CSV table of C-alpha atoms in Angstrom, one decimal:
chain,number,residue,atom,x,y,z
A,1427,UNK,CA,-2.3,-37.0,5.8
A,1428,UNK,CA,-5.2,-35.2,5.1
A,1429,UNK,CA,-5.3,-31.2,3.5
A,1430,UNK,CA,-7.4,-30.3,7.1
A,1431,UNK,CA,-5.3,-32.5,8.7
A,1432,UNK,CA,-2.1,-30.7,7.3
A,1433,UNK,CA,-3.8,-27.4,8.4
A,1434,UNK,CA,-4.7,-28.1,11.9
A,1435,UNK,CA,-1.0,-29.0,12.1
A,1436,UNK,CA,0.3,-25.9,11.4
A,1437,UNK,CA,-1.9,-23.4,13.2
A,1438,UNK,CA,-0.1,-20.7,14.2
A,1439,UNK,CA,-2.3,-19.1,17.5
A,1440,UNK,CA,-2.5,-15.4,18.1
A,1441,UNK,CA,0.1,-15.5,20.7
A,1442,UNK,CA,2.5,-17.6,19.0
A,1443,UNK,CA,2.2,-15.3,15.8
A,1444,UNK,CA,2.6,-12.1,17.7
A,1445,UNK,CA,5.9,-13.7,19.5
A,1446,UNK,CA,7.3,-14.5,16.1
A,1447,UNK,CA,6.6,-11.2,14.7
A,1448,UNK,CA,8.5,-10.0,17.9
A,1449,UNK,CA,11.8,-12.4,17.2
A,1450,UNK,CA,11.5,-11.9,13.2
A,1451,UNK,CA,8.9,-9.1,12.0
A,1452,UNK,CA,11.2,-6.6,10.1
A,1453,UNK,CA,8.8,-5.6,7.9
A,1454,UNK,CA,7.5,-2.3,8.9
A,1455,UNK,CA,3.8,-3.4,8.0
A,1456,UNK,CA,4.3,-6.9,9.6
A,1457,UNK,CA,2.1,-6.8,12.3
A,1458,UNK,CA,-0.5,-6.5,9.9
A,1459,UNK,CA,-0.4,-10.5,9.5
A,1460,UNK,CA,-2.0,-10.5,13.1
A,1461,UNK,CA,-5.6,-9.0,11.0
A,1462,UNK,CA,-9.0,-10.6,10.8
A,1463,UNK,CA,-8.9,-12.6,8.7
A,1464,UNK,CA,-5.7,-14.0,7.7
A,1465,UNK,CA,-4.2,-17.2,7.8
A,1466,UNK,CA,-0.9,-18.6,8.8
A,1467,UNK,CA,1.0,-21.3,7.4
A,1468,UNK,CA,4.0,-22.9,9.2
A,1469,UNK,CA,6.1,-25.7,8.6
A,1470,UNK,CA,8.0,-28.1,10.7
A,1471,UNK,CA,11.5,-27.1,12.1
A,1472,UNK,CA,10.7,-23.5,11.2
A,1473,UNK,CA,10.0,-20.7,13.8
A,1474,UNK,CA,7.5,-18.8,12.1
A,1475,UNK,CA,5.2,-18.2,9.8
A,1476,UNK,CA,3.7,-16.8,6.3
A,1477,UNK,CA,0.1,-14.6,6.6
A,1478,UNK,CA,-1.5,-15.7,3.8
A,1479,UNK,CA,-5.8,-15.5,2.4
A,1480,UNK,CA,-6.5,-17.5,-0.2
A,1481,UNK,CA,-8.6,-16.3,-3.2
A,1482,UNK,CA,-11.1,-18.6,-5.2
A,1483,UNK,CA,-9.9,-22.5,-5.8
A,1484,UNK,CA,-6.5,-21.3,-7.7
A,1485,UNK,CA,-4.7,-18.6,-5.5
A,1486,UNK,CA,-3.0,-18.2,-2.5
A,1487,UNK,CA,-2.0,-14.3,-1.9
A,1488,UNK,CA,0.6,-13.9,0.8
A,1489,UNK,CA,1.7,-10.7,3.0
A,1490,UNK,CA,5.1,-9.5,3.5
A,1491,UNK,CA,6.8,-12.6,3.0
A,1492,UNK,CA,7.9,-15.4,5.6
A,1493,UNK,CA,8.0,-14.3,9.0
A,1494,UNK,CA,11.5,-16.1,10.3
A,1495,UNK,CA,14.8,-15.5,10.9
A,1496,UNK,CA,16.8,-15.1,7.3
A,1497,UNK,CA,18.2,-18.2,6.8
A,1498,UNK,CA,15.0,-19.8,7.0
A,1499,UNK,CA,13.1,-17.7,4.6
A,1500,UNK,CA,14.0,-20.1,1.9
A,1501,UNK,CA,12.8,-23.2,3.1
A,1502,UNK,CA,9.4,-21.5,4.5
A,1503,UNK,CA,8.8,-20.2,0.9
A,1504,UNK,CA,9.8,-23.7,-0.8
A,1505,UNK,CA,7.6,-25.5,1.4
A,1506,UNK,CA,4.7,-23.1,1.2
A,1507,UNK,CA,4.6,-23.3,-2.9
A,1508,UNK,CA,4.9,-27.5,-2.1
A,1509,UNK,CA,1.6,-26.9,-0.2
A,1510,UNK,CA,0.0,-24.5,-2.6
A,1511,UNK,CA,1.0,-26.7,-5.8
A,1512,UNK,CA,-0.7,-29.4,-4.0
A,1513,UNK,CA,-3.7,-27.6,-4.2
A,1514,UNK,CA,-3.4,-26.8,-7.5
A,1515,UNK,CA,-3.1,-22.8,-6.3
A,1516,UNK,CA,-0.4,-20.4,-7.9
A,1517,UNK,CA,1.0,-18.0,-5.1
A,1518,UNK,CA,1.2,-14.2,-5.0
A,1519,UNK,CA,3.5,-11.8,-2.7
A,1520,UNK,CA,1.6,-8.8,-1.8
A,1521,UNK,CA,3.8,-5.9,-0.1
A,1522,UNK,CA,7.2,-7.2,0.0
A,1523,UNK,CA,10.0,-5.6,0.7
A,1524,UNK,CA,12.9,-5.8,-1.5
A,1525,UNK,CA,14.4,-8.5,-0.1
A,1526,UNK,CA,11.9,-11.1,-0.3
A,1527,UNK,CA,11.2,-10.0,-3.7
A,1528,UNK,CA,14.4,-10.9,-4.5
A,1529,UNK,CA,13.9,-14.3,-2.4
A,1530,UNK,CA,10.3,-14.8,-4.7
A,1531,UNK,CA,12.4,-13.6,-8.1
A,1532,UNK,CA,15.0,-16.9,-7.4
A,1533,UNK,CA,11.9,-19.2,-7.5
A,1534,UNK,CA,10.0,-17.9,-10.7
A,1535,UNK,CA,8.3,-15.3,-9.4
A,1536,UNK,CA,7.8,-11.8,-11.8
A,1537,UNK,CA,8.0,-9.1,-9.5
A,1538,UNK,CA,6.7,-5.4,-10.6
A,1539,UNK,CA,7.0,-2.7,-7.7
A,1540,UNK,CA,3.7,-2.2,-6.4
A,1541,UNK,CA,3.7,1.3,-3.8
A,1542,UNK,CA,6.2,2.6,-1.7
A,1543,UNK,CA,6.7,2.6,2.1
A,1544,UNK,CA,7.4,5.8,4.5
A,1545,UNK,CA,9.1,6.3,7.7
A,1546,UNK,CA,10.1,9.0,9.8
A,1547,UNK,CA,13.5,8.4,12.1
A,1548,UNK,CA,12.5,10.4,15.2
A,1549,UNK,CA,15.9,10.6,16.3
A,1550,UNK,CA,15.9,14.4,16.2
A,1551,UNK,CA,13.1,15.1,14.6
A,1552,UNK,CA,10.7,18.1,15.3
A,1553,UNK,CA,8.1,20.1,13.6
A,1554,UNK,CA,9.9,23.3,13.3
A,1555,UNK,CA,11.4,25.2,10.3
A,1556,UNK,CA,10.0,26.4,7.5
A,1557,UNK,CA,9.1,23.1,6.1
A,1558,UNK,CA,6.8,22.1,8.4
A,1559,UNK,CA,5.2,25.8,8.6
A,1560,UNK,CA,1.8,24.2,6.8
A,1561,UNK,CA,1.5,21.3,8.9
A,1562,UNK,CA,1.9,23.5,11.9
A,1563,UNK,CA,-0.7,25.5,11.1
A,1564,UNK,CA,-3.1,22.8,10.7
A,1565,UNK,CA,-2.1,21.1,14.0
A,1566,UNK,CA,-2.7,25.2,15.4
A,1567,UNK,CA,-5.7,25.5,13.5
A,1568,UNK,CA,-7.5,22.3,15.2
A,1569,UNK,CA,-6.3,23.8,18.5
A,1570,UNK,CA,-7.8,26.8,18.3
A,1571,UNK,CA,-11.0,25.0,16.9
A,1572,UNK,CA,-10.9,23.2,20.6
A,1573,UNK,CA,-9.9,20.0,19.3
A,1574,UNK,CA,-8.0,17.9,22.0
A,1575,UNK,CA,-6.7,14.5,21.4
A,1576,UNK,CA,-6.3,11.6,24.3
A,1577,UNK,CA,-4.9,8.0,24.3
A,1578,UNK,CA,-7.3,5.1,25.4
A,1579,UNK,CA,-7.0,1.7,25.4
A,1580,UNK,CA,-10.1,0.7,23.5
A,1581,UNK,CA,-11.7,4.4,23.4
A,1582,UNK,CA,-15.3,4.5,23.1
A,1583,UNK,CA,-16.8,1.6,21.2
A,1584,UNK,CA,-20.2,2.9,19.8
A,1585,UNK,CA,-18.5,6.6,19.5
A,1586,UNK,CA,-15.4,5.1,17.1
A,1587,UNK,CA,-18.4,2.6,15.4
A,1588,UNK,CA,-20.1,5.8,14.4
A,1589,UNK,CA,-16.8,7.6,13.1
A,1590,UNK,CA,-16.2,4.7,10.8
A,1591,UNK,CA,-19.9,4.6,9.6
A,1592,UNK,CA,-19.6,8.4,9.0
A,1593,UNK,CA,-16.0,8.2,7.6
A,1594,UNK,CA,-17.1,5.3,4.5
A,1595,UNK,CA,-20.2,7.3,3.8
A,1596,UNK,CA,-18.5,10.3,3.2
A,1597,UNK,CA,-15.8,8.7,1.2
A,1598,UNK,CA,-18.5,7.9,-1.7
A,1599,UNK,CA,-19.4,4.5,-2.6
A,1600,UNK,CA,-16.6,4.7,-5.7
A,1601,UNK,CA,-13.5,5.4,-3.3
A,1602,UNK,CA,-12.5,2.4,-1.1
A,1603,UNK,CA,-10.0,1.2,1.2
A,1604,UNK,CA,-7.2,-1.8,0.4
A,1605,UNK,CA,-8.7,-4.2,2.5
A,1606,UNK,CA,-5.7,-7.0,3.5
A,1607,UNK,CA,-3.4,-3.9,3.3
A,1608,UNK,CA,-4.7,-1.7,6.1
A,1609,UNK,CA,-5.1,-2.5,9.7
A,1610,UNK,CA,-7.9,-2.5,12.2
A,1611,UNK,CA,-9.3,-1.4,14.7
A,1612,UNK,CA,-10.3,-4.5,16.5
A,1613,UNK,CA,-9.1,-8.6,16.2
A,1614,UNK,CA,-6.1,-10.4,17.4
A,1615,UNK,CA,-4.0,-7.6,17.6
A,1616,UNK,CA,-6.0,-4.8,19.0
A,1617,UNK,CA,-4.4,-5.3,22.7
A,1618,UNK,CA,-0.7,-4.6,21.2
A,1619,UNK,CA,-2.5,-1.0,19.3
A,1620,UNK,CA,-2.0,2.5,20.7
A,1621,UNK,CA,-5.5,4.1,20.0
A,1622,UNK,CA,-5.5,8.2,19.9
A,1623,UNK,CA,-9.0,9.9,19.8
A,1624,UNK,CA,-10.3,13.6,18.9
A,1625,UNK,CA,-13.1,14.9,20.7
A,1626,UNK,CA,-14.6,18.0,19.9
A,1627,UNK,CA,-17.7,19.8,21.3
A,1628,UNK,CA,-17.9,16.7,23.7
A,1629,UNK,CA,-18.0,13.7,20.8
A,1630,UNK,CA,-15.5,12.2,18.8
A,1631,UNK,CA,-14.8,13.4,15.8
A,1632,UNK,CA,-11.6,10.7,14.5
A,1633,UNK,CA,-9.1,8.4,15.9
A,1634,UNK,CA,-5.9,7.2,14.6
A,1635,UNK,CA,-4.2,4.0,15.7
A,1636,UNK,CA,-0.6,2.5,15.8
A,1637,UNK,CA,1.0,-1.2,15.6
A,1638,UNK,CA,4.1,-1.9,16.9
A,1639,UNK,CA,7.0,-2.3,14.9
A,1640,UNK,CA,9.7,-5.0,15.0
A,1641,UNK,CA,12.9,-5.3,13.4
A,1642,UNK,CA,15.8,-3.7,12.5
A,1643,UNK,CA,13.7,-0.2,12.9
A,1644,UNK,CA,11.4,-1.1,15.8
A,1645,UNK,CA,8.6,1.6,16.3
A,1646,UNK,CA,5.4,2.1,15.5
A,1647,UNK,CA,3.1,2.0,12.5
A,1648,UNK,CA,0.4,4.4,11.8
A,1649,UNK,CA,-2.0,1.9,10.7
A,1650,UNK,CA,-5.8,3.3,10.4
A,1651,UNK,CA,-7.3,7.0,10.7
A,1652,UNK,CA,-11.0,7.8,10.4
A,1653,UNK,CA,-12.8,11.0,11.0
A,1654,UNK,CA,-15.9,12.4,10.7
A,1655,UNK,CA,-16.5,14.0,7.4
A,1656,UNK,CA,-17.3,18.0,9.6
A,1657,UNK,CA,-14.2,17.4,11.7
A,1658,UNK,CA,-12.2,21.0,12.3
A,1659,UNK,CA,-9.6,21.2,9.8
A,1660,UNK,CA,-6.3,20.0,10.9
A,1661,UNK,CA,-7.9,17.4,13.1
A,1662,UNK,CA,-5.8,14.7,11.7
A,1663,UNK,CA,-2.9,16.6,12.0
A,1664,UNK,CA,-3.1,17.4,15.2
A,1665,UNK,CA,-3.8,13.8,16.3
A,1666,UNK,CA,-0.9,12.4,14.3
A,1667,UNK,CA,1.9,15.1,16.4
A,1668,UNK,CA,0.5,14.0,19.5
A,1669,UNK,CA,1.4,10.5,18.9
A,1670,UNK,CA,4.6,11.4,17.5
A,1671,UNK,CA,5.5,13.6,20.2
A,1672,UNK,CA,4.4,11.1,22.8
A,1673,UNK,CA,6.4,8.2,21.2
A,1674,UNK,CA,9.8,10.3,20.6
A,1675,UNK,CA,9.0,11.2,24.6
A,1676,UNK,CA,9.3,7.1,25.4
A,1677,UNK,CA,12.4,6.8,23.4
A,1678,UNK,CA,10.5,5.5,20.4
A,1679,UNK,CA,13.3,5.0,17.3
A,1680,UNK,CA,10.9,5.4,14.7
A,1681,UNK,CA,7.2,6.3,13.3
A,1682,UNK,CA,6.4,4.7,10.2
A,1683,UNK,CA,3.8,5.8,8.2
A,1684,UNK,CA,2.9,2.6,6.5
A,1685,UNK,CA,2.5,1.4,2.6
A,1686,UNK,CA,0.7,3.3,-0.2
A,1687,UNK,CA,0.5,1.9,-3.6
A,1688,UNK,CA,0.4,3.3,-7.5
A,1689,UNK,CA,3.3,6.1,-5.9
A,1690,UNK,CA,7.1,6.6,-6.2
A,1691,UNK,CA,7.4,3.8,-9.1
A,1692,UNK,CA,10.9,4.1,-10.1
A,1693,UNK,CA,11.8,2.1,-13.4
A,1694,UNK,CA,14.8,0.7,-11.7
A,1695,UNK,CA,13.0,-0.8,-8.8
A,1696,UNK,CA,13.2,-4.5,-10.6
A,1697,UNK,CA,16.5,-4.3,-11.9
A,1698,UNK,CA,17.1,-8.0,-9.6
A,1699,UNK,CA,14.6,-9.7,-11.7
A,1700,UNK,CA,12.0,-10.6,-14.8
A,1701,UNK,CA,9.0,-8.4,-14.6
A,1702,UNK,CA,6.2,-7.3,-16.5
A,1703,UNK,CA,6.1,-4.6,-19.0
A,1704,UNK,CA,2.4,-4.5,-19.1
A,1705,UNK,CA,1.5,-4.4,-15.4
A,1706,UNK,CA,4.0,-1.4,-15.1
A,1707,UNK,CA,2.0,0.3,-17.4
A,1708,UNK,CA,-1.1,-0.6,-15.9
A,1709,UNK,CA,0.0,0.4,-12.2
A,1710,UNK,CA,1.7,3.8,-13.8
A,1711,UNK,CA,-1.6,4.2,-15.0
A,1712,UNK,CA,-3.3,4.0,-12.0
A,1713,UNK,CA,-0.8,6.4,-10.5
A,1714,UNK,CA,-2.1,8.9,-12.6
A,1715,UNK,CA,-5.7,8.4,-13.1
A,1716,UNK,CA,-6.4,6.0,-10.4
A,1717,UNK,CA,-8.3,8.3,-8.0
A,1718,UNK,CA,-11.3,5.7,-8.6
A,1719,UNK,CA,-9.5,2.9,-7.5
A,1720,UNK,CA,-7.7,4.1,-4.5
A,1721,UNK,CA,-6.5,7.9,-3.6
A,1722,UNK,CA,-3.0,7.1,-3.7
A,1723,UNK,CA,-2.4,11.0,-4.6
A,1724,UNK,CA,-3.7,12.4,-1.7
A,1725,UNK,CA,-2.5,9.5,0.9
A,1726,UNK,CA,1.1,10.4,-0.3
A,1727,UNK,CA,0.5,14.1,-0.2
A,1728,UNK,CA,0.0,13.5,3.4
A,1729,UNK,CA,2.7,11.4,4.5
A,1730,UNK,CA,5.3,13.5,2.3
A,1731,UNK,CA,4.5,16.6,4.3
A,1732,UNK,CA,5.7,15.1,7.6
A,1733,UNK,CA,9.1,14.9,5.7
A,1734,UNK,CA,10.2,11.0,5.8
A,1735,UNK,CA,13.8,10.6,5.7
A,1736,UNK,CA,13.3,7.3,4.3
A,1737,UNK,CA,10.7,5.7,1.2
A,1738,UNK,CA,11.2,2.0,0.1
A,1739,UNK,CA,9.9,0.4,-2.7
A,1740,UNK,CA,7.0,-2.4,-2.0
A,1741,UNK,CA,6.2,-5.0,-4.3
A,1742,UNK,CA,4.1,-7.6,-5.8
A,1743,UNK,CA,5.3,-10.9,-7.3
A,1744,UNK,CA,3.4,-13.6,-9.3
A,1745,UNK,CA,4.5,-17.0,-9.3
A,1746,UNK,CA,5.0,-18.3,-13.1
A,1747,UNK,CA,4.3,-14.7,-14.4
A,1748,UNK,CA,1.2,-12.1,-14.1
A,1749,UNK,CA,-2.2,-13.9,-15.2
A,1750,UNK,CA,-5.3,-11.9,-15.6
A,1751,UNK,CA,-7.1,-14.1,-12.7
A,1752,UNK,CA,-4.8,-13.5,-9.8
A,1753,UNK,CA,-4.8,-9.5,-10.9
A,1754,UNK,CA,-8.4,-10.0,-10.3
A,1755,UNK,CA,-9.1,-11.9,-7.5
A,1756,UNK,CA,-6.3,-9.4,-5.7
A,1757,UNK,CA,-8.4,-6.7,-6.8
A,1758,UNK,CA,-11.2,-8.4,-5.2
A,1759,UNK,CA,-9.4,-9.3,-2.2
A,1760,UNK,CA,-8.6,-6.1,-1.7
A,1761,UNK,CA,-11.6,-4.7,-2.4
A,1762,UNK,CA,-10.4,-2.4,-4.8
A,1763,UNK,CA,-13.6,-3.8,-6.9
């Protein structure tokens, strides 16, 4: 059998994808194998799927890990390297959670802690106290500004067009966004998204969408946020308690608030496997002076002041050990270059 032939085979279609992410997506960023974009590799016997892009002639970058039922996640792996070896392409996990790095460790994988994840268990949870008295006064401030926030289905098309235009122009051209880490805003999983716009003075001024969540913490994810650079302060804020409120309101378990790299590296993080001394350092150094690269600093900042009760370690693993070229084409995958 042909390599296209073996890859018409095992297309995996938008509905199918987004019914195993429903039976087996516990990672809280899974939807995000549904972007533009990605490709999904299946094998026979197996229901599910790994999200995968592939960079240059030589790597293969996955996302999350298989998407199956645990006692399956071995065999997807195994037969995904089978196919990449074929190809003469070395694989690398992007965002996994701990265990599936510990599933990539057992096959030869080096596996540094990459980011952390946050979520909020909104069980209880409420923006009172003292706390939460500077995130209430943002939320107040935008109110009083006469910011008001609605759901849409799609919202306005050419009005969220010209917040993103606005919002990566006033980010500089040096700052950028992880692309393959993010979501957006349209593809094959904008009709699952909850959309939340601001308008203010009659336009909008930012929007802030949500994926669902599967698992053993089903919710939803907050996935994307744009405004315009002259947005009232607090604008943000106030759009992010509206959804919160309105999904505690449905009986929503929890909100998470999605992955941010270079932040809470703890040095015990790989204590289940080899790793590598000298990406550690290189990702603690972009944790401290990586403001170029991606403002990890600020994106925690903002999801620690909502006070998550709970922050997981996310990691990267490289199959036969970190080489210079899949560090870089990641980076350009990513667009972090």
């Amino acid at each position: 059998m042909s390599t296209r032939e073996a890859r018409a085979r095992q297309t995996v279609t938008d509905t199918e994808a987004y019914d195993m992410l429903r039976r087996h997506g516990g990672h809280s960023s899974a939807f995000l194998a549904l972007n533009s974009g990605n490709r999904r590799f299946q094998t026979d016997g197996v229901d599910g799927f790994v999200p995968y892009r592939e960079g240059g002639r030589r790597h293969l970058f996955q996302l999350g890990g298989p998407v199956c039922a645990d006692g399956d996640r071995e065999r997807l792996l195994t037969a995904l390297l089978a196919r990449a070896a074929a190809e003469g392409r070395r694989v690398t996990g992007v965002q996994l959670s701990r265990a599936a790095a510990e599933l990539h460790a057992q096959h030869g994988f080096v596996v540094n802690q990459f980011g952390a994840s946050f979520s909020i268990d909104l069980d209880g949870y409420g923006l009172g106290g003292q706390r939460m008295v500077k995130v209430r006064n943002m939320v107040n401030r935008a109110r009083r500004e006469g910011v008001t926030v609605t759901e849409a289905d799609q919202g306005d098309a050419p009005a969220l067009d010209a917040v993103d235009r606005a919002w990566l122009r006033g980010k500089g051209r040096h700052v950028k966004e992880l692309d393959f880490l993010i979501g957006e805003r349209g593809g094959p999983g904008a009709p699952h998204r909850r959309l939340f716009t601001a308008i203010h003075a009659g336009r909008t001024v930012g929007y802030v969408s949500y994926s669902p969540v599967f698992g053993e913490r089903p919710g939803r994810l907050y996935d994307l946020t744009r405004r315009l650079p002259d947005a009232p302060p607090g604008t943000v804020e106030l759009v992010f308690a509206t959804a919160l409120r309105t999904f505690q309101e449905e009986g929503c378990g929890w909100l998470h608030l999605g992955f941010t790299p270079f932040v809470q590296l703890r040095p015990d993080a790989c204590a289940f496997g080899p790793t590598s001394g000298a990406l550690r350092r290189c990702l603690e150094l972009l944790a401290a002076k990586g403001q170029a690269v991606y403002p990890a600093a600020s994106q925690e900042s903002f999801k620690l002041k909502w006070r998550p009760q709970l922050i997981e370690p996310e990691y990267l693993a490289f199959q036969g050990g970190v080489s210079v070229g899949a560090v870089w084409r990641l980076m350009r995958l990513t667009k972090a270059v």
